[in-house]
Short mmCIF file of C-alpha atoms and ligand atoms in Angstrom, two decimals:
data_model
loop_
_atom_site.label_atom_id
_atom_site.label_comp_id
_atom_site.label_asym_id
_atom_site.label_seq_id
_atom_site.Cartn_x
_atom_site.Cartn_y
_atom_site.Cartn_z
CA UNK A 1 102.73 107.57 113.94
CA UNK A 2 99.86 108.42 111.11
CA UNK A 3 100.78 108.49 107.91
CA UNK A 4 99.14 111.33 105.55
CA UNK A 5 98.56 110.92 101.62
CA UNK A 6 98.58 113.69 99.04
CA UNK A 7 96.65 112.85 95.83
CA UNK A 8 94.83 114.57 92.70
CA UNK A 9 91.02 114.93 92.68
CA UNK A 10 90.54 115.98 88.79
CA UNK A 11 92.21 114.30 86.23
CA UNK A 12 95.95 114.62 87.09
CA UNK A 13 98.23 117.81 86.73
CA UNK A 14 96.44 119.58 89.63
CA UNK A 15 100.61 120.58 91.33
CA UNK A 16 100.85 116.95 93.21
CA UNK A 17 104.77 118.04 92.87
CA UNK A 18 104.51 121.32 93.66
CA UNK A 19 102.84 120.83 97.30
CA UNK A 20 104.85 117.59 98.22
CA UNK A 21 107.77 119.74 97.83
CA UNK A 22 106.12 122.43 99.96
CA UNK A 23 105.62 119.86 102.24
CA UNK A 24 108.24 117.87 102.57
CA UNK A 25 109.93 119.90 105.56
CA UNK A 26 107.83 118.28 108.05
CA UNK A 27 108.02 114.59 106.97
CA UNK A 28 111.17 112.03 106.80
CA UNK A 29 109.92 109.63 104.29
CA UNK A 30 107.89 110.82 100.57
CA UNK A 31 106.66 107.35 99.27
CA UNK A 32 104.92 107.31 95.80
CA UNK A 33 102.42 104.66 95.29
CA UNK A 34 101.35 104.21 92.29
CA UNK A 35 101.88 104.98 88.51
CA UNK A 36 104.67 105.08 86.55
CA UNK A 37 106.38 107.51 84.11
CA UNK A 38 102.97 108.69 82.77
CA UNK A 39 103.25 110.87 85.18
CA UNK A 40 105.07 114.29 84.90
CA UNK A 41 105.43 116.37 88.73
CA UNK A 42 106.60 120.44 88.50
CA UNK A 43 108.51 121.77 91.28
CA UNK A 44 110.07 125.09 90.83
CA UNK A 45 112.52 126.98 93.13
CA UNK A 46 115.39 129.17 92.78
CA UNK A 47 115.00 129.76 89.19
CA UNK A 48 114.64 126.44 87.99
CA UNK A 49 111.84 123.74 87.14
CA UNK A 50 112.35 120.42 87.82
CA UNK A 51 110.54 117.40 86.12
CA UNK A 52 109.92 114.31 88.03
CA UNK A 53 107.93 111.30 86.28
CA UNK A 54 109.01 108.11 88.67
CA UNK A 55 111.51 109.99 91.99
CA UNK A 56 109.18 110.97 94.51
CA UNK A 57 108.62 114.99 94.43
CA UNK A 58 110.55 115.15 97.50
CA UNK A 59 113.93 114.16 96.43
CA UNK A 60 115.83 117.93 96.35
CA UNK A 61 115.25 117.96 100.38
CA UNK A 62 118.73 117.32 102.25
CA UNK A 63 117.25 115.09 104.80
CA UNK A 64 113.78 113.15 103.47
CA UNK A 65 114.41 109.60 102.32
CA UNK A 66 112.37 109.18 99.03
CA UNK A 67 110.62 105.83 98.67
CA UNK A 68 109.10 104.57 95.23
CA UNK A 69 106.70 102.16 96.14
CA UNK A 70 105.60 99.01 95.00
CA UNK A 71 102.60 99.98 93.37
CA UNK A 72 104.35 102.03 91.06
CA UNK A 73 105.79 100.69 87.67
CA UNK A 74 109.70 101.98 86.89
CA UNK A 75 111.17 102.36 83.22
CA UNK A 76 115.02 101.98 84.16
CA UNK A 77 115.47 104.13 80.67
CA UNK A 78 113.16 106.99 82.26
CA UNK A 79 114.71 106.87 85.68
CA UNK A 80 117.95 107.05 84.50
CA UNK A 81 117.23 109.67 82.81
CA UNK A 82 115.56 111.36 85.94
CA UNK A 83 118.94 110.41 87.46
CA UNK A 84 121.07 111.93 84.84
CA UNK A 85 118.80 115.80 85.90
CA UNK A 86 119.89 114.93 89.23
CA UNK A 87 123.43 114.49 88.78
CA UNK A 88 123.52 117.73 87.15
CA UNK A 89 122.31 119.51 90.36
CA UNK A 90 125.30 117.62 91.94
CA UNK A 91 122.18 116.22 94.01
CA UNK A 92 123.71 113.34 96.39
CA UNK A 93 120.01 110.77 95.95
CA UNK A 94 121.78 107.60 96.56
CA UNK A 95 121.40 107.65 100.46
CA UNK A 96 117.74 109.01 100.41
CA UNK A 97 116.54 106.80 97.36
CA UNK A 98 114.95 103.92 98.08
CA UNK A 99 113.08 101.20 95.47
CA UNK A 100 110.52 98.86 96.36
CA UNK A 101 111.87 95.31 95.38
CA UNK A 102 108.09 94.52 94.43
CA UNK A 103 108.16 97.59 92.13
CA UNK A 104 106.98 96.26 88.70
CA UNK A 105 109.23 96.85 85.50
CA UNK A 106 108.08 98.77 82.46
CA UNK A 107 110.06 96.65 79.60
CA UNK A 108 110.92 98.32 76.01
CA UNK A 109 108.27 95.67 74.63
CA UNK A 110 105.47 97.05 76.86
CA UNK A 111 105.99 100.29 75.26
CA UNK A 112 105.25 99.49 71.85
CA UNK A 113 102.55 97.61 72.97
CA UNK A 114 100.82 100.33 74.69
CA UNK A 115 101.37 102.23 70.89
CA UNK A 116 100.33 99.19 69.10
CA UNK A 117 96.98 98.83 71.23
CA UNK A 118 96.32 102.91 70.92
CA UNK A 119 97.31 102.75 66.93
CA UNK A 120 94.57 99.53 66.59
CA UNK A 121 91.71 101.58 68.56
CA UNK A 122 91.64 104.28 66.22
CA UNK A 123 89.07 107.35 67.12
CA UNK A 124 88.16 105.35 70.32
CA UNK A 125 92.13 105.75 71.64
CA UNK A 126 92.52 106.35 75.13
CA UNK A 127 95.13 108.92 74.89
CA UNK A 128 97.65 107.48 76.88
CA UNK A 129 101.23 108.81 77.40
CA UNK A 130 102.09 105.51 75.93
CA UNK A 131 105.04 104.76 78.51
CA UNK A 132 103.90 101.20 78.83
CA UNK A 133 101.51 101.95 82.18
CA UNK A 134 98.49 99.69 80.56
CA UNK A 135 100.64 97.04 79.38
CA UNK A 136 103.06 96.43 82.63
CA UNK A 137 100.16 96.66 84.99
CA UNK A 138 97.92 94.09 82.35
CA UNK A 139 101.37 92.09 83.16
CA UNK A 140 101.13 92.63 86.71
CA UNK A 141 97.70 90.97 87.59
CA UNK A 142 98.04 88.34 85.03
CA UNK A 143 100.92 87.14 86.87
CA UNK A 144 103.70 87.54 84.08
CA UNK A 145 105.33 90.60 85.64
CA UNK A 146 109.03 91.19 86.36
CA UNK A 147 109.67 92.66 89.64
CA UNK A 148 112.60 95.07 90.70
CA UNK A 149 113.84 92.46 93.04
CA UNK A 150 113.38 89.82 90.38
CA UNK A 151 117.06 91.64 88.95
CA UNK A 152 118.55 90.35 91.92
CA UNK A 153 118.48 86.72 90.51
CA UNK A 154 120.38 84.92 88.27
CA UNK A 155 117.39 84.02 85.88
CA UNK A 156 115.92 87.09 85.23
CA UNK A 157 117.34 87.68 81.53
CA UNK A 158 115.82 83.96 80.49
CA UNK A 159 112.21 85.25 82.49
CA UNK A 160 112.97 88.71 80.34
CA UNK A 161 113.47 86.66 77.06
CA UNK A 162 110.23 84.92 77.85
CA UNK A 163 108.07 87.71 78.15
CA UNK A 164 109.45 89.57 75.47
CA UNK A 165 108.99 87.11 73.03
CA UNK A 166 105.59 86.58 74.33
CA UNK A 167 104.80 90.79 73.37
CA UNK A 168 106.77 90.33 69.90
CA UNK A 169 103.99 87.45 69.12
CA UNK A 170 101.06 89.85 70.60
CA UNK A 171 102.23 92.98 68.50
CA UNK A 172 102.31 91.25 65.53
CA UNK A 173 98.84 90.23 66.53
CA UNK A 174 97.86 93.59 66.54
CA UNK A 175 98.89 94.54 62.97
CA UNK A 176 99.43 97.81 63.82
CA UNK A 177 102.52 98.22 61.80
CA UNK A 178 104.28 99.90 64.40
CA UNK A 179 108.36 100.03 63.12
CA UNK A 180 110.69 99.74 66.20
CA UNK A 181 114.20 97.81 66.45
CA UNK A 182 114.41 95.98 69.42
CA UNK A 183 117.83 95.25 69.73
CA UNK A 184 118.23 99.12 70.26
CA UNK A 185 115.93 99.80 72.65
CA UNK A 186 116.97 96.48 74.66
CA UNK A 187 120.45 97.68 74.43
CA UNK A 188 119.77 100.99 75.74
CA UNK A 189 117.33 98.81 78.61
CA UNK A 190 119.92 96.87 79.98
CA UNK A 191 122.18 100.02 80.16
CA UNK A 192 120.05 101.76 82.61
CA UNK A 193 119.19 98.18 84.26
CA UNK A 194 122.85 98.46 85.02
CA UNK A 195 122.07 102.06 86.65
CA UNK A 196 119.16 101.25 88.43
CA UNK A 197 121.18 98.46 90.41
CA UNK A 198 123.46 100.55 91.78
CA UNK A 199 120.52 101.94 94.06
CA UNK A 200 118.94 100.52 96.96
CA UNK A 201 116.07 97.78 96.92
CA UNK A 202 114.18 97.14 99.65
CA UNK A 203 111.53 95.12 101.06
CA UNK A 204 109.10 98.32 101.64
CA UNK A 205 106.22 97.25 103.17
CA UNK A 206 108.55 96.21 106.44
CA UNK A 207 110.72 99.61 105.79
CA UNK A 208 107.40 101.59 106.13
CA UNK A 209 106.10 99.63 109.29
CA UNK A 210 109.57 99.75 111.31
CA UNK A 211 109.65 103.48 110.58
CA UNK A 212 106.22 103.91 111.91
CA UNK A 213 106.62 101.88 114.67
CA UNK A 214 109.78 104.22 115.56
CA UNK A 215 107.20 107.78 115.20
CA UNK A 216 108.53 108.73 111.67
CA UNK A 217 106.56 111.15 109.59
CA UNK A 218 105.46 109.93 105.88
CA UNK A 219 103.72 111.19 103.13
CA UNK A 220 102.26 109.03 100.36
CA UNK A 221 102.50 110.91 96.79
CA UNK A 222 100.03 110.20 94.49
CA UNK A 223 100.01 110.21 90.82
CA UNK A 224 97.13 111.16 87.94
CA UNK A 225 94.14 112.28 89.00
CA UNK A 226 90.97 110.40 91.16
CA UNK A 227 89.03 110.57 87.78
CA UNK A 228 91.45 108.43 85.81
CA UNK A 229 91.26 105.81 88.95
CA UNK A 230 90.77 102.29 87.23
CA UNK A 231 87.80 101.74 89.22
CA UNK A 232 86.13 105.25 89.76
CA UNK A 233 87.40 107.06 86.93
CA UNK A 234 85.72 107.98 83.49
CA UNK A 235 86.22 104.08 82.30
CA UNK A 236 88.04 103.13 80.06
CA UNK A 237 89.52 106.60 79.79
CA UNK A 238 91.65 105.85 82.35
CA UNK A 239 95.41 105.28 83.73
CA UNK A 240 95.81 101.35 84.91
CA UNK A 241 95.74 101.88 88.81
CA UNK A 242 94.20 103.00 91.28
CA UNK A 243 95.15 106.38 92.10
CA UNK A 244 92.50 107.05 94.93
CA UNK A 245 93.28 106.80 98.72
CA UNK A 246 92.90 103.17 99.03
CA UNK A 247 95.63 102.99 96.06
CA UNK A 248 98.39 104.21 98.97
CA UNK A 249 97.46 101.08 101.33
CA UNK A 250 97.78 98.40 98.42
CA UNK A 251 100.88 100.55 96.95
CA UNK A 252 102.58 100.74 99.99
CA UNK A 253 101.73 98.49 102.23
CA UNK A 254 99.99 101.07 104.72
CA UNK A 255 97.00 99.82 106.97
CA UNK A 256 93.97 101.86 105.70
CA UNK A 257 93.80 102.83 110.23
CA UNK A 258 96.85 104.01 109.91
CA UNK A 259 96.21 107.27 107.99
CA UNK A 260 95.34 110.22 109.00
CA UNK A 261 95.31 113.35 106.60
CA UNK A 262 94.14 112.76 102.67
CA UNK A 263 95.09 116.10 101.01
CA UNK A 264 93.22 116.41 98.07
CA UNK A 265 94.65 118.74 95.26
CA UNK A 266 92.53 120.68 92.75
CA UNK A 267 93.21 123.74 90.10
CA UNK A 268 91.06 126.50 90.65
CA UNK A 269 89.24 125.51 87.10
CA UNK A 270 89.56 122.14 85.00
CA UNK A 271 91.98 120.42 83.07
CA UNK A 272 92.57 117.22 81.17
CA UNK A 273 94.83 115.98 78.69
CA UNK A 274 94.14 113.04 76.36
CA UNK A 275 90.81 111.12 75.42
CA UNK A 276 87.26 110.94 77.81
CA UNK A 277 84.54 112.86 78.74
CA UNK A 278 85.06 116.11 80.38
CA UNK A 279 81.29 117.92 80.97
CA UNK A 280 82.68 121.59 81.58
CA UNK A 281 84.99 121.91 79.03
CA UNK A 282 84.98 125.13 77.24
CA UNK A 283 85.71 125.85 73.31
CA UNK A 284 86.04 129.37 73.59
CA UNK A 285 88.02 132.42 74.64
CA UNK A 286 87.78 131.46 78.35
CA UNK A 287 89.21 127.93 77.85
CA UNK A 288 91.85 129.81 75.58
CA UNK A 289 92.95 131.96 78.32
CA UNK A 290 93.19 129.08 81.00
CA UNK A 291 95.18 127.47 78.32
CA UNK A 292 97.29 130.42 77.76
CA UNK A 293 97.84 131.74 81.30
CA UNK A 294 97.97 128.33 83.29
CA UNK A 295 100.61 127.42 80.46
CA UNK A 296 98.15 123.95 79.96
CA UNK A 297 100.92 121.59 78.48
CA UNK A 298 101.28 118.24 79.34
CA UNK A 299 105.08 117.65 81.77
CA UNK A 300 105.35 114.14 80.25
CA UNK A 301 104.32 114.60 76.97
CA UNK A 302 103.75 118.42 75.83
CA UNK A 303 100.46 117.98 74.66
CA UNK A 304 97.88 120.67 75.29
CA UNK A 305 95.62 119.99 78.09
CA UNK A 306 91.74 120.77 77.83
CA UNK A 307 90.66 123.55 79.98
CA UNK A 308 86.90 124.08 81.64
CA UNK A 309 85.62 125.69 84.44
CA UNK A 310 85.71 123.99 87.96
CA UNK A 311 82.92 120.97 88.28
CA UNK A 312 82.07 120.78 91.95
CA UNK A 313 79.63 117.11 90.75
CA UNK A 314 83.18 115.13 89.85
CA UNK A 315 84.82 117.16 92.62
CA UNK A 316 82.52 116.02 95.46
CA UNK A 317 82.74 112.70 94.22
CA UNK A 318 86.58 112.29 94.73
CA UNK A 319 86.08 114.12 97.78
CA UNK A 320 84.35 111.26 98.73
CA UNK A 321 85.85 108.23 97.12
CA UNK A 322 89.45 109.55 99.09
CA UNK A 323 87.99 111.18 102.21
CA UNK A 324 89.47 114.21 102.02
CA UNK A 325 90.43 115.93 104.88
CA UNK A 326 91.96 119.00 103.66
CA UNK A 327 91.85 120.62 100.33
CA UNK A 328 94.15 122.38 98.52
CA UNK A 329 93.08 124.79 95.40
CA UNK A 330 95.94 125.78 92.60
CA UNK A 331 96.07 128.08 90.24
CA UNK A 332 93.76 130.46 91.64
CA UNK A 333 96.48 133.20 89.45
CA UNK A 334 95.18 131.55 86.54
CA UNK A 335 91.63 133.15 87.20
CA UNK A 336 92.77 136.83 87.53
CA UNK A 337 90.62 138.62 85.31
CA UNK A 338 87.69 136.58 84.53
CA UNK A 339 84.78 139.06 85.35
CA UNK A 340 82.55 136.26 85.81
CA UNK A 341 83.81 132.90 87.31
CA UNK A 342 81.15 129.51 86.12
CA UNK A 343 80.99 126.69 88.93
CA UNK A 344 79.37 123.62 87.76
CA UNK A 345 77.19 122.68 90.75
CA UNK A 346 74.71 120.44 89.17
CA UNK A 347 73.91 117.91 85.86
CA UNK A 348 70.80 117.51 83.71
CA UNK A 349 71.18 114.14 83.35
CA UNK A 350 67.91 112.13 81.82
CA UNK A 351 65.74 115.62 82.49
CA UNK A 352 66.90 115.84 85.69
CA UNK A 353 68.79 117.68 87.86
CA UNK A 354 71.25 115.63 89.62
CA UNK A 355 74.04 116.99 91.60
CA UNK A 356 75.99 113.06 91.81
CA UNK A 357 78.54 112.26 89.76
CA UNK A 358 76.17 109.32 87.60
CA UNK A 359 77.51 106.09 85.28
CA UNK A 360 77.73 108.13 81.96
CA UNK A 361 78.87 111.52 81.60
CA UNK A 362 79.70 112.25 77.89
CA UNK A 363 78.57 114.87 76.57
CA UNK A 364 75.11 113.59 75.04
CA UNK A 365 73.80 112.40 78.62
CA UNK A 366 75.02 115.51 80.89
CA UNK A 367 74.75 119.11 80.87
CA UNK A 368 76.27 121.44 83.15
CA UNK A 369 74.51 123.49 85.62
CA UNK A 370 76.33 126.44 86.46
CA UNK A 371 76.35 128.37 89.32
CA UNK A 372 78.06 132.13 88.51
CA UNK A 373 80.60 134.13 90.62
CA UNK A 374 82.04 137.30 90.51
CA UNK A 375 86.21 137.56 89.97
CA UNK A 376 88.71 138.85 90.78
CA UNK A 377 91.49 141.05 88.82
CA UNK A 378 94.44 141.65 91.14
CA UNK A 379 97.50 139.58 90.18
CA UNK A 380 97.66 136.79 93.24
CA UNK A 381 101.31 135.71 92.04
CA UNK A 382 103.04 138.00 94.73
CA UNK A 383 100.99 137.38 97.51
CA UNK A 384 102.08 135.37 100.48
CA UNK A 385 99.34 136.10 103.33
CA UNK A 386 96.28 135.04 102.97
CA UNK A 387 95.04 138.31 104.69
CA UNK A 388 95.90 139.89 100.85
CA UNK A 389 93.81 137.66 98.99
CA UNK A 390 90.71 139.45 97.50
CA UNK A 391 87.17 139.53 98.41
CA UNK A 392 86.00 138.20 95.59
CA UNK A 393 88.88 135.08 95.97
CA UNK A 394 87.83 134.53 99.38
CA UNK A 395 83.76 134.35 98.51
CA UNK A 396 85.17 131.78 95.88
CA UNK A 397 86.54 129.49 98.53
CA UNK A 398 83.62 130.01 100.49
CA UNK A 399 81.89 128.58 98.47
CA UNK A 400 83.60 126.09 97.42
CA UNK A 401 84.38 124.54 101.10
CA UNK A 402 80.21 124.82 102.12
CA UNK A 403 79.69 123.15 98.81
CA UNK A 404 82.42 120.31 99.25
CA UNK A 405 82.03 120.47 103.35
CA UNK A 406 86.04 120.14 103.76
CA UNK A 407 88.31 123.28 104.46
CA UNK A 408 90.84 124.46 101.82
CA UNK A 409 93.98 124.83 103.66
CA UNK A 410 96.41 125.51 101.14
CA UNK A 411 95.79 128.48 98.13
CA UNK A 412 98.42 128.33 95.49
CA UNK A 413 99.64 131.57 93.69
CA UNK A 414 102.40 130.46 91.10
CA UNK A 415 104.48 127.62 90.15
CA UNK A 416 106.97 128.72 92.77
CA UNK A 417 107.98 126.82 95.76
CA UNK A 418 107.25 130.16 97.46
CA UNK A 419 103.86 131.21 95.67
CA UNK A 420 101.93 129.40 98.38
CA UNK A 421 99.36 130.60 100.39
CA UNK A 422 98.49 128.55 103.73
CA UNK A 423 95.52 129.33 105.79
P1 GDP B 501 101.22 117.34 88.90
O1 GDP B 501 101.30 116.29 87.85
O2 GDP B 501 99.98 117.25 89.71
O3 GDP B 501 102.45 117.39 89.76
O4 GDP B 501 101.13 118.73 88.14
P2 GDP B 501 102.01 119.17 86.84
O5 GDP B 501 103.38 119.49 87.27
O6 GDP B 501 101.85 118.18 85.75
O7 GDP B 501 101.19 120.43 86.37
C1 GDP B 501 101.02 121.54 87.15
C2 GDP B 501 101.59 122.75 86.42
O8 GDP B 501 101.13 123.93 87.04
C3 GDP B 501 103.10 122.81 86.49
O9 GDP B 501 103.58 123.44 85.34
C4 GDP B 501 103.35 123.69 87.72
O10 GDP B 501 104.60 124.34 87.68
C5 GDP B 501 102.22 124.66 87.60
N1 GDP B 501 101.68 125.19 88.86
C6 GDP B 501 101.52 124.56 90.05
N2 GDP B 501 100.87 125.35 90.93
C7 GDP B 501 100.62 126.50 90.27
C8 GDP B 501 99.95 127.71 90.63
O11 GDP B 501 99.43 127.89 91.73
N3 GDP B 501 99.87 128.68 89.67
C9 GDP B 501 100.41 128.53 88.43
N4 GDP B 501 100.28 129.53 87.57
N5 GDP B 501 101.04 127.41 88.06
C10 GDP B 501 101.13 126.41 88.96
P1 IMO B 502 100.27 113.31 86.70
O1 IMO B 502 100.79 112.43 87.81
C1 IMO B 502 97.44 113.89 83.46
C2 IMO B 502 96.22 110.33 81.22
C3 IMO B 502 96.67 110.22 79.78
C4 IMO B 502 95.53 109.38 79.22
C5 IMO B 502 95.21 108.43 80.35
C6 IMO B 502 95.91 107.08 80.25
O2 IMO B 502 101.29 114.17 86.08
O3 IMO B 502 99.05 114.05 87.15
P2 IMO B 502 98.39 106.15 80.49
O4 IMO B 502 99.68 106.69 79.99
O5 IMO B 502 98.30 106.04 81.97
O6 IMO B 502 97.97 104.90 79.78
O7 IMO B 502 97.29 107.26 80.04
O8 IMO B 502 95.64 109.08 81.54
N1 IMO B 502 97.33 110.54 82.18
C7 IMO B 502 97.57 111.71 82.79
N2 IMO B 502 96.98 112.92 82.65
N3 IMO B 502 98.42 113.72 84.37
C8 IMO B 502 99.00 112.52 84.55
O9 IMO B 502 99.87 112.27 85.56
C9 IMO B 502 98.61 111.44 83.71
N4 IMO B 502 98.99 110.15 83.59
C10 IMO B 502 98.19 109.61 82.67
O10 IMO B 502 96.75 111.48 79.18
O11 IMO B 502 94.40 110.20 79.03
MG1 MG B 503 101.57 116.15 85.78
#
């Protein structure tokens, strides 16, 4: 049975969460492969939004089992807290929870590294949701990393002791004069260690294959965006892994002939939160509005995000790097209004006009070449056939699907479960 991935093509906060949610009626097994608690996944129903930085986006289903892979990195102190929301809904996770035991594990130490590297950059900072991503995954392929199933030993606290000491020595090397009292945050650590081992480990990679061997359906959930990809993003203003399709094989365990579907999600427009180069971003009343009506905050960290209009170069590009099969566009409510919609369709790169995404895009080598639109002003949010979606919407997607030469499947009118449009 094929397995189908979901992933971001901009740089993260597209609705990943939203549409696995959507989705998750016709699959038994959500996997996420990658990331950690940078991450920060909206779902809303019934009145209420959920958060979800680590547990897979399709954990408030009755029957899906909800694997986190090994590609991703787990904070126990994050996931307990994840676990804490859940117990509030009364939500019974611990049968359809699953942890892989090669999972890595974000230690308190990691943390204040990733704010003692940010604090020594300065100006050139990455921006980085400083949950430890950089530094656990730095530990991870230099071979120092402690694994989920690694708290299944007897040894782990002396391997712990180890590589915490290790960090102490490589703050201090920083001389960032970051204050933090370790003995707290360890104490609160090996609290929600404690937590964390009351779920279930498991060797993935064979979970996966037996339950594709017996014709189960799985999704892999992505996390960040294809242009914060460690290899294909805006370098270095990037997240640690790879979050592009091939991410899901090495995070899961998948073989690359065993997928089938890549959904790639996009907003309507642009967004981006934290440090990098982002060609079409606006500093004026249209980037305002985006800000204002998408309700641009960060989910992990509350920090604005950057707004610009849609850039069909970068777009095209992680349409290609992830072989999209089907797209899905968000926010299209967030556009009501605009009388004139700007699609960036080409660069001036070098005095030419290029229409690839090249090595360098800050702002001083590329300018956007915009193609313009006409928009749309009836409110989309209470729409639920795609027969009542405007003219102007539909010449949008039109457009959009000759330029990017994949169909757009899914239109997304809200934040709600139900605000979603399928074609
Ligand atoms: P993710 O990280 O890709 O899961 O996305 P986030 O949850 O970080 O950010 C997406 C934000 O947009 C969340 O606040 C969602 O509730 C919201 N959202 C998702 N789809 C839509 C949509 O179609 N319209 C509007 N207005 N909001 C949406
Ligand atoms: P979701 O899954 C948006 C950004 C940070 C920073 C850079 C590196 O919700 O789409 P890191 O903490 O990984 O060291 O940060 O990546 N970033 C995200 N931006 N959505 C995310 O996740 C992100 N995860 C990391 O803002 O610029
Ligand atoms: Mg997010």
């Amino acid at each position: 049975m094929a397995v189908n991935l979901l992933l971001g093509l901009q740089w993260g906060d597209e609705g990943k969460g939203k549409i696995v949610d959507v989705l998750t009626k016709d699959y038994n097994i959500i996997a996420r492969f990658q990331g950690g608690p940078n991450a920060g996944h909206t779902l809303e129903f019934d009145g209420i939004k959920h958060v979800l930085h680590t547990i897979p986006s399709g954990i408030f289903h009755d029957k899906a089992i909800n694997l986190v892979g090994n590609g991703v990195v787990i904070d126990p102190v994050i996931f307990k807290k994840e676990l804490d929301n859940l117990n509030q809904f009364n939500l019974d996770y611990k049968s359809k929870l699953l942890i892989s035991r090669k999972a890595h594990l974000i230690l308190p130490t990691h943390r204040i590294l990733d704010a003692a590297s940010e604090a020594a950059k300065g100006k050139a900072k990455i921006g980085s949701t400083l949950k430890g991503i950089g530094p656990t995954y730095m530990d991870k392929t230099g071979r120092n990393g402690i694994r989920i199933g690694d708290l299944e030993l007897s040894d782990w606290k002396t391997r712990y002791r180890a590589l915490a000491n290790k960090h102490e020595a490589m703050i201090d090397f920083y001389d960032a004069k970051i204050e933090y009292d370790l003995e707290e945050l360890e104490a609160e650590f090996f609290e929600a260690v404690k937590v964390l081992k009351t779920l279930t480990f498991i060797d993935s990679e064979e979970y996966l294959h037996q339950a594709q061997r017996e014709g189960k359906t799985i999704l892999a959930e992505g996390a960040q965006g294809s242009l914060l990809d460690i290899d294909f993003g805006t370098y270095p203003f990037v997240t640690s892994s790879n979050t592009t399709a091939a991410g899901a094989c090495t995070g899961l365990g998948i073989a690359p002939n065993k997928i089938k579907d890549v959904f790639g999600i996009f907003k309507a427009y642009t967004t981006r939160v934290g440090s990098g180069p982002f060609p079409t971003e606006l500093f004026d009343n249209d980037g305002e509005t985006m800000a204002r009506v998408g309700n641009e905050f960060g989910a992990t960290t509350g920090r604005p995000r950057r707004c610009g209009w849609l850039d069909l170069v970068a777009l095209k590009y992680a349409v290609h790097v992830n072989g999209v099969t089907k797209l899905m566009m968000m926010k299209g409510d967030v556009l009501s209004g605009f009388k004139t919609l700007k699609v960036c369709t080409a660069y001036e790169y070098q005095g030419k006009k290029i229409t690839h995404l090249p090595y360098n895009i800050e702002p001083e080598n590329v300018t956007p070449i915009y193609t313009e639109m006409k928009g749309w002003s009836e409110d989309l949010t209470g729409m639920s056939d795609a027969s009542e979606l405007p003219k102007e919407l539909n010449d949008y997607i039109a457009f959009l699907e000759k330029e990017l030469e994949t169909p757009i499947t899914i239109v997304s009118v809200g934040p709600d479960r139900t605000q979603t449009i399928h074609r």
